[in-house]
XYZ file of C-alpha atoms in Angstrom:
456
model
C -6.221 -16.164 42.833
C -8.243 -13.075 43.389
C -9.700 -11.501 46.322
C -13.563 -13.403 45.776
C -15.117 -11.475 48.518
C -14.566 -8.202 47.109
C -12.693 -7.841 43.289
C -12.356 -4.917 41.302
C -11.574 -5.250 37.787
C -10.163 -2.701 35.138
C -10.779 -3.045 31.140
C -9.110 -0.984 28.524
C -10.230 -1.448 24.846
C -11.028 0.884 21.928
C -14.601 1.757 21.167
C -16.654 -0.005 18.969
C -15.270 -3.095 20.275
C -17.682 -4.305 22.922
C -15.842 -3.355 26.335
C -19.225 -2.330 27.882
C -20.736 -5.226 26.306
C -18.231 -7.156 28.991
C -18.650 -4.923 31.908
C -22.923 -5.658 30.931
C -22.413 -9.736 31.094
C -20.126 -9.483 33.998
C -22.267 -7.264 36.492
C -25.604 -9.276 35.487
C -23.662 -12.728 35.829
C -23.170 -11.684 39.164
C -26.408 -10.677 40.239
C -27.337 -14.111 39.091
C -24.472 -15.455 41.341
C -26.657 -13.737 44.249
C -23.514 -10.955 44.804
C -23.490 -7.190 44.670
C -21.885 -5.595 41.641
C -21.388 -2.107 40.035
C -19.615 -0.785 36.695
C -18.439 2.719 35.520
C -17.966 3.307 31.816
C -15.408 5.998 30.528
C -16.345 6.082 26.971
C -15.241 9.165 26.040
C -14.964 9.286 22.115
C -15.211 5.493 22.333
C -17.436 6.089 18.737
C -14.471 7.408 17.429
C -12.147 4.834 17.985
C -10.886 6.252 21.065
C -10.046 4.759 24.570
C -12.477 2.908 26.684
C -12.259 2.159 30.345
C -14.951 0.032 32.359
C -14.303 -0.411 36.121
C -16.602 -3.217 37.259
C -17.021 -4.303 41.165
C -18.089 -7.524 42.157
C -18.400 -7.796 46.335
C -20.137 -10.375 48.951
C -21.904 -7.065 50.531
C -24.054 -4.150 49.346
C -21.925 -1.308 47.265
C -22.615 2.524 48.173
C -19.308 3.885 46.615
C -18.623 4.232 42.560
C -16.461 1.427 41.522
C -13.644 3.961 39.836
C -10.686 2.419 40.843
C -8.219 3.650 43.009
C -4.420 2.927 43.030
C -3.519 -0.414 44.863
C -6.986 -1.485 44.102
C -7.122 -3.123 41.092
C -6.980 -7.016 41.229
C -7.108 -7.742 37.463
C -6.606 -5.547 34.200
C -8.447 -7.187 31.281
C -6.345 -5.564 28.303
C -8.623 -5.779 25.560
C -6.707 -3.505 23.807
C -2.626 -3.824 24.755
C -1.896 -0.039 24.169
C -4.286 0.922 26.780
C -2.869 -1.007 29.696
C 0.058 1.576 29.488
C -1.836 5.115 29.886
C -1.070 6.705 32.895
C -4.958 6.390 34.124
C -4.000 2.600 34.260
C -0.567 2.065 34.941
C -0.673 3.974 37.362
C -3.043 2.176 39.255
C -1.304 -1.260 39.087
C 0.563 -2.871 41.698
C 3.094 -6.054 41.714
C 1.075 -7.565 45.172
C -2.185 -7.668 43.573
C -2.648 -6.864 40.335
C -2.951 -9.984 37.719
C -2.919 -8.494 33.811
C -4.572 -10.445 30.878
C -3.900 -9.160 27.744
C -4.975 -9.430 23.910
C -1.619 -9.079 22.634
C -3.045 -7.870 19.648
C -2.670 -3.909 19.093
C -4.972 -1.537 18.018
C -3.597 2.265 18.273
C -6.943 4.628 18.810
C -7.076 7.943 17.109
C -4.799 9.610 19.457
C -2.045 7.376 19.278
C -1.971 7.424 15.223
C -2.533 11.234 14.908
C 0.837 11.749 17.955
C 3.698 12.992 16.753
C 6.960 11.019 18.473
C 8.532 7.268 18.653
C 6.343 4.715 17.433
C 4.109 2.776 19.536
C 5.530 0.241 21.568
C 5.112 -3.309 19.936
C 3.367 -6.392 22.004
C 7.044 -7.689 23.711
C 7.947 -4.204 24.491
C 4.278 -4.112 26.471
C 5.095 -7.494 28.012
C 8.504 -6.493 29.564
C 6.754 -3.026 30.720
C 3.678 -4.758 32.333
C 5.309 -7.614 34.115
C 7.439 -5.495 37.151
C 3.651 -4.009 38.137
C 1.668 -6.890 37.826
C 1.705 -10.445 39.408
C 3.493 -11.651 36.941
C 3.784 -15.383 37.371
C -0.599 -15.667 37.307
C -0.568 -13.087 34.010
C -2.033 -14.671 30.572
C -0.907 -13.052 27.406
C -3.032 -14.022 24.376
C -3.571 -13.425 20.741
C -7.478 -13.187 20.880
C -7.841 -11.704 17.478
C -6.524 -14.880 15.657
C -8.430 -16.854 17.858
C -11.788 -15.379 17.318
C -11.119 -14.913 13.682
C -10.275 -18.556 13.403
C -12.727 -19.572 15.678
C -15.954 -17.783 14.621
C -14.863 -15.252 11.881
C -15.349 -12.138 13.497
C -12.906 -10.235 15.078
C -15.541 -8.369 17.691
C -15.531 -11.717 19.334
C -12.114 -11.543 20.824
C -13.074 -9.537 24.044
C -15.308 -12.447 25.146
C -12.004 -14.804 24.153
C -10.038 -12.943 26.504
C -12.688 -12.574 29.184
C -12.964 -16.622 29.088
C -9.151 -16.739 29.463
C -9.592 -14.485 32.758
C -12.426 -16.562 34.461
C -10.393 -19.829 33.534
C -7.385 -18.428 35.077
C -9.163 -17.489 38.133
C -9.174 -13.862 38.086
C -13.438 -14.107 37.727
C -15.245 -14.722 40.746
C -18.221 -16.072 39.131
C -19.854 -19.135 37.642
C -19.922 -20.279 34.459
C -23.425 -20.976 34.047
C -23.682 -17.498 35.290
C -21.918 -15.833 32.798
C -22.915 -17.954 29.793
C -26.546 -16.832 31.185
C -25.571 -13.368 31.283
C -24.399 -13.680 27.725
C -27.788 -15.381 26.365
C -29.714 -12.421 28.266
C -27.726 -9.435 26.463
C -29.173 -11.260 23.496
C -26.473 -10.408 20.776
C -24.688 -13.278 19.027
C -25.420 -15.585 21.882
C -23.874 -18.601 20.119
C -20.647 -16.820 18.850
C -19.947 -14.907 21.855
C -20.615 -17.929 24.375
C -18.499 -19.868 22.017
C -15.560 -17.620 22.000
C -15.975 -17.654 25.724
C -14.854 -21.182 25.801
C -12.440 -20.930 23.755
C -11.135 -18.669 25.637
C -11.126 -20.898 28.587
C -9.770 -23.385 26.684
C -7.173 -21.366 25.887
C -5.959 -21.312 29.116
C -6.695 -24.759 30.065
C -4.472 -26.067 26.785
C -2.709 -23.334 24.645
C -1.185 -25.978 22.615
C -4.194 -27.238 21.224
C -5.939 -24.114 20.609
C -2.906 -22.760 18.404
C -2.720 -25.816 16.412
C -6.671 -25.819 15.779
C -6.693 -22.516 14.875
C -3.339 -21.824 13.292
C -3.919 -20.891 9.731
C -4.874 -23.312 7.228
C -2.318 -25.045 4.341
C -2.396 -22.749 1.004
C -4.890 -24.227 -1.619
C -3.562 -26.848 -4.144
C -3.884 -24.417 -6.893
C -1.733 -21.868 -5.067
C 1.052 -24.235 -4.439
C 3.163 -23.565 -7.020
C 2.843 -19.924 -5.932
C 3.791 -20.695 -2.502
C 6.467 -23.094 -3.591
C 8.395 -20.256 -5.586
C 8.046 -18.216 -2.224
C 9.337 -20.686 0.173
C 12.633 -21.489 -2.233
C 13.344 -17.454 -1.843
C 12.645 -17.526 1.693
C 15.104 -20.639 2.131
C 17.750 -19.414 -0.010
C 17.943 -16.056 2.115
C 20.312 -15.360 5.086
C 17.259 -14.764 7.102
C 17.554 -16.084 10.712
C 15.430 -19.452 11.956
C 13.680 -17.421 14.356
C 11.932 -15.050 11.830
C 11.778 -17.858 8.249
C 8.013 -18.180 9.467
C 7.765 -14.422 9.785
C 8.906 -13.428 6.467
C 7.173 -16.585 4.719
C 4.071 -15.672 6.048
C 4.599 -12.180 4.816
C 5.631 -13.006 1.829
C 2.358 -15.433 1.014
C 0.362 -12.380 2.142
C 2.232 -10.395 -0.546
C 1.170 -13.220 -3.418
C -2.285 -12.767 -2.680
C -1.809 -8.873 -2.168
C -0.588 -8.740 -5.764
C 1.591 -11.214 -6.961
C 4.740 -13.759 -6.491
C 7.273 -11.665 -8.264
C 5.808 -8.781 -5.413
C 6.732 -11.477 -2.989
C 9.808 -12.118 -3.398
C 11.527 -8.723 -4.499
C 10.472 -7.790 -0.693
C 11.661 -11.660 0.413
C 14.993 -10.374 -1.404
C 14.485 -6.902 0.032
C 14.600 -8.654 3.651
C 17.754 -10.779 2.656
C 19.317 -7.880 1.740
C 19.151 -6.473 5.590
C 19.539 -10.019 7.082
C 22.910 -9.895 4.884
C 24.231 -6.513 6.342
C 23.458 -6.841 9.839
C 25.318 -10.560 9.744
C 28.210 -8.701 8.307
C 28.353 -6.114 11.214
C 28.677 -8.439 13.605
C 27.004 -7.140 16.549
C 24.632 -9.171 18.521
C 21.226 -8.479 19.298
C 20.221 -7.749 15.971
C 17.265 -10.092 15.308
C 15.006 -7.078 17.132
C 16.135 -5.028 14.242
C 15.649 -7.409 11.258
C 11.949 -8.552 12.944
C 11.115 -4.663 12.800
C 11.947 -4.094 9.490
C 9.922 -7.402 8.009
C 6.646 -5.833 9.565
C 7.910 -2.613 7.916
C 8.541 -2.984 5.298
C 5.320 -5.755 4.289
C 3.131 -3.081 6.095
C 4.329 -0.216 3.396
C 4.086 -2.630 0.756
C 0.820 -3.963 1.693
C -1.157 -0.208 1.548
C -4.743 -0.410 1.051
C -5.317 0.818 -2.067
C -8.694 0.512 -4.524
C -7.571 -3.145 -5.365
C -6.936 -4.560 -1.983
C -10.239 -3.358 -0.920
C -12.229 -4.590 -4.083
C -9.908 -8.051 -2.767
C -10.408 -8.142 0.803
C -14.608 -7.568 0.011
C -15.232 -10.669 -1.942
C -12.922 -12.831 0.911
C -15.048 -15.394 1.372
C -14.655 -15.098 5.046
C -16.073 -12.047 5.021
C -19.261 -13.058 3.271
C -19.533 -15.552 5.689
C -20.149 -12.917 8.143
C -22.394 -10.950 6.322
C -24.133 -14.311 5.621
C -24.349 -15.193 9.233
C -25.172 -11.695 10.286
C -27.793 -11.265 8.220
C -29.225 -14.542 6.505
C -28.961 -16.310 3.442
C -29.372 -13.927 0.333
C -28.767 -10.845 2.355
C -27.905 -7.697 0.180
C -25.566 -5.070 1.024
C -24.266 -2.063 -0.113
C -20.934 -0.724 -0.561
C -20.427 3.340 0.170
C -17.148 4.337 -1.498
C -15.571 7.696 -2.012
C -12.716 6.909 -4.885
C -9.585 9.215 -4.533
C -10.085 9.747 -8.391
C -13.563 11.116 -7.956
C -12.573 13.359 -4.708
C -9.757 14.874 -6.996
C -12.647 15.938 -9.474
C -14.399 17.459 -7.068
C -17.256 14.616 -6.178
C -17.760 15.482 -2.555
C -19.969 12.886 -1.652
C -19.706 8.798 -1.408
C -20.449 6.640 -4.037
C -23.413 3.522 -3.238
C -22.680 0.351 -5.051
C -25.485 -1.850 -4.173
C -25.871 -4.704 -7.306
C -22.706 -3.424 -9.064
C -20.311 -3.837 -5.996
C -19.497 -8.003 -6.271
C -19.332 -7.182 -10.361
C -17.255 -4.284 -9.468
C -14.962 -5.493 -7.204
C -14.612 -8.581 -9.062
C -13.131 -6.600 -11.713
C -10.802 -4.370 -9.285
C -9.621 -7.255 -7.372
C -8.367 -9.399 -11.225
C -6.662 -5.567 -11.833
C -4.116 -5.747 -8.988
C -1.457 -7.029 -11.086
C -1.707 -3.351 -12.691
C -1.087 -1.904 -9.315
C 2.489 0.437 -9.811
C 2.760 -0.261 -13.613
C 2.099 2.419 -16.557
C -1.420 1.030 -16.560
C -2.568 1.300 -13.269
C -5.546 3.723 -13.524
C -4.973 4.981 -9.757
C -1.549 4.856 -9.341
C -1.346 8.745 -10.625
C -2.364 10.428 -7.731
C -0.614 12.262 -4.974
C -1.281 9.318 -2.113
C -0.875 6.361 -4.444
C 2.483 8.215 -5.752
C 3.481 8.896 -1.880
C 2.586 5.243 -1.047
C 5.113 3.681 -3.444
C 7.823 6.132 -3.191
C 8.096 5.590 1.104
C 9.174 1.546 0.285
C 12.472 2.086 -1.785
C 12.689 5.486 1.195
C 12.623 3.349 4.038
C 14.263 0.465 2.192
C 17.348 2.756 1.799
C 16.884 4.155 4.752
C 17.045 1.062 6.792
C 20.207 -0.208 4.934
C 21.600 2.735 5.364
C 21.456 2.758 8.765
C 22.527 -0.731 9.554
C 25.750 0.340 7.425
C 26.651 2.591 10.302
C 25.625 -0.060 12.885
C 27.979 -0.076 16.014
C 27.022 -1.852 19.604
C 26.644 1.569 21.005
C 24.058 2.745 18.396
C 22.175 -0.527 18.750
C 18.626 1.670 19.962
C 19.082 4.346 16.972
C 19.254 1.740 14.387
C 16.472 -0.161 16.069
C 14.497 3.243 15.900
C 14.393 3.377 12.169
C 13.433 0.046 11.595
C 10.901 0.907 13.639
C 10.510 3.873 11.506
C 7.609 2.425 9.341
C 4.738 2.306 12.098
C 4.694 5.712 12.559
C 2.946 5.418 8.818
C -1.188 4.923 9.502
C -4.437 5.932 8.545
C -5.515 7.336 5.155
C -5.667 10.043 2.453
C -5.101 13.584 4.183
C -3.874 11.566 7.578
C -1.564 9.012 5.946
C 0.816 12.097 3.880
C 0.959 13.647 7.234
C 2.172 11.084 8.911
C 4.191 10.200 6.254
C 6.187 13.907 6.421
C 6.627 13.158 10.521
C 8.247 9.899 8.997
C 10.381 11.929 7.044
C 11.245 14.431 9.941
C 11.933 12.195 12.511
C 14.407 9.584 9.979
C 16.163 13.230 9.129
C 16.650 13.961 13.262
C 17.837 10.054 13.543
C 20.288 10.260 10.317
C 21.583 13.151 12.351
C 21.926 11.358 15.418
C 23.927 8.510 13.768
C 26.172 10.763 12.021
C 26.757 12.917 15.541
C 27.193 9.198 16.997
C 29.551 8.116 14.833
C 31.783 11.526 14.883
C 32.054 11.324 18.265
C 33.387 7.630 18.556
C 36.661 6.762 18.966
C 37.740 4.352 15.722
């Protein structure tokens, strides 16, 4: 469904993720197809977690000219990473006669899109409705390659060659398979997982159903069942919409695990609580609204703090990958900079090679202690700013929805949405955190002017 004799293909992803890796597998698979092919690489602080764009070139006849794409000449975008289909360097460069987009609808904001002051990012169906007027639209895939590669082989660094077996299976690759599973056994890193999240990938394509089913998460443990049970009787008793009960149970088991079921559902009976209010305003369209605030307000309750990383380090997934990476009986060490030892002046990181699993096993049985008069790291300034922003938005939010009139519809959407602007850590994080505060003071404002200026 691409032009075979001569295609020219744009990828966007955020470095560190293997988007040259792709470009690599794709011009060699060529070569090995007997075609001409040529790639351009704009890394730029791709170490860094910035942007990355590859332009690759695949053509029946010798290439003299640099395979930078032009406008009107792209015939796929691989969005590797979602927010990067929408910079101007590749937007711009679309077109609705030839263009076909397939996208990881997973997003990862790079460093210049967390530090920016503004509205939030836009969120994966906001990308979809933005993407679809300058694209093909009817032969675009949309894809959540993270949870497939994740479920799949247990490393997230494998969804790039998820998607890019999505594209080829959808036609947008002019290349063999035996090619490119070649190409991926000659770059010589993780043949097996990447040539296996290749075809899954394809198979993704070929029958979505089945992939989602064999990969959607797996049924809580027995021993966590009563756990879950108390979670799912909060979750049913709430006014929350069908739509978004898997939403907010998901969330909520997240939050058991995070620290606890009473944790869970306090934010399960947070959510009611703005399910409630916007069925008593009576305005349609809301669901938008409530869906914002769930990720909101599980994201600020879910911060990564000194017990969720000591937790999310002995996941057993995780030493899986270590395992696999590695070998059996591979040893590594942990480099940590504690917030309490920075405050004391410790300027350096911290190695925990033999004590980490002890260590962390220690941390991760102390989350329960996590906000109370016991919790060792809950005194300082970030830890203190953490928990203060969740009853902040919380009242923020309700207050907001109070005031909730059809014509105000986007600025009560835009403090829901309030919460992403809240990333990164330490020094970052309370900056962000005081543009959070400015820009819910300039959209109080707004709702207040709104409703002055409305007739009763």
């Amino acid at each position: 469904i691409v032009n075979e004799t001569d295609t020219t293909i744009r990828m966007t992803g955020v470095g560190g993720t293997g988007v040259v890796t792709v470009s690599r597998i794709i011009q060699m698979a060529a070569r090995l197809d007997g075609r001409a092919a040529s790639g351009l690489d704009q890394t730029g602080l791709a170490q860094k977690g910035g942007p990355v764009i590859s332009d690759v070139r695949i053509a029946d006849h010798e290439l003299s000219t640099a395979p930078k794409a032009s406008e009107h000449m792209i015939d796929l975008v691989l969005g590797f990473d979602l927010l990067g289909v929408l910079t101007p360097t590749v937007a711009d460069k679309l077109t609705s006669d030839r263009t076909i987009a397939v996208l990881n609808m997973d997003t990862t904001p790079t460093h210049d899109q967390l530090m920016r002051k503004g509205p939030g990012t836009p969120n994966a169906a906001q990308v979809h409705d933005l993407i679809e007027p300058l694209t093909r639209a009817e032969h675009n895939v949309y894809l959540n390659a993270l949870d497939i590669a994740e479920a799949v082989v247990g490393d997230h660094l494998a969804a790039n060659l998820v998607l890019f077996g999505a594209s080829f299976q959808a036609g947008c690759i002019p290349l063999s398979a035996a090619s490119i599973e070649r190409a991926i056994t000659l770059n010589g890193t993780a043949v097996d997982t990447n040539i296996t999240a290749f075809n899954w990938g394809r198979a993704a394509v070929i029958a979505p159903e089945v992939v989602a089913a064999a990969t959607a998460p797996s049924l809580p443990a027995v021993g966590e069942a009563k756990e879950h049970s108390e979670v799912a009787a909060a979750v049913g008793a709430s006014a929350v919409p069908p739509a978004l009960l898997g939403l907010v149970t998901e969330r909520a088991n997240e939050l058991v695990a995070y620290q606890s079921v009473p944790y869970a559902t306090a934010f399960v009976a947070a959510v009611d609580k703005v399910a409630r209010a916007l069925a008593a305003g009576q305005v349609l369209g809301t669901e938008e609204i409530l869906a914002s605030y769930v990720a909101g307000a599980f994201k600020l309750r879910a911060y990564k703090d000194e017990y969720e990383v000591a937790r999310l380090h002995r996941d057993p997934v995780e030493q899986a990958k270590i395992e696999r990476e590695f070998g059996k009986g591979a040893k590594a060490a942990v480099l940590l900079h504690p917030p309490i030892l920075k405050s004391l002046g410790m300027k350096r990181k911290l190695e925990l090679a033999s004590l980490a699993r002890p260590t962390f096993s220690v941390l991760a049985a102390m989350r329960r202690l996590r906000g109370t008069a016991f919790d060792p790291f809950g005194r300082t300034a970030m830890r203190r700013a953490e928990r203060a922003l969740i009853d902040r938005y919380d009242r923020l939010v309700l207050d907001a929805v109070a005031q909730l009139r059809e014509e105000n519809l986007d600025l009560v959407a835009a403090v829901a949405s309030l919460a992403d602007e809240v990333r990164g850590y330490e020094d970052v994080k309370l900056a962000n955190i005081a543009r959070f505060d400015e820009r819910a003071s300039d959209l109080r404002t707004a709702l207040a002017n709104h409703l002055a200026t409305t007739p009763a």
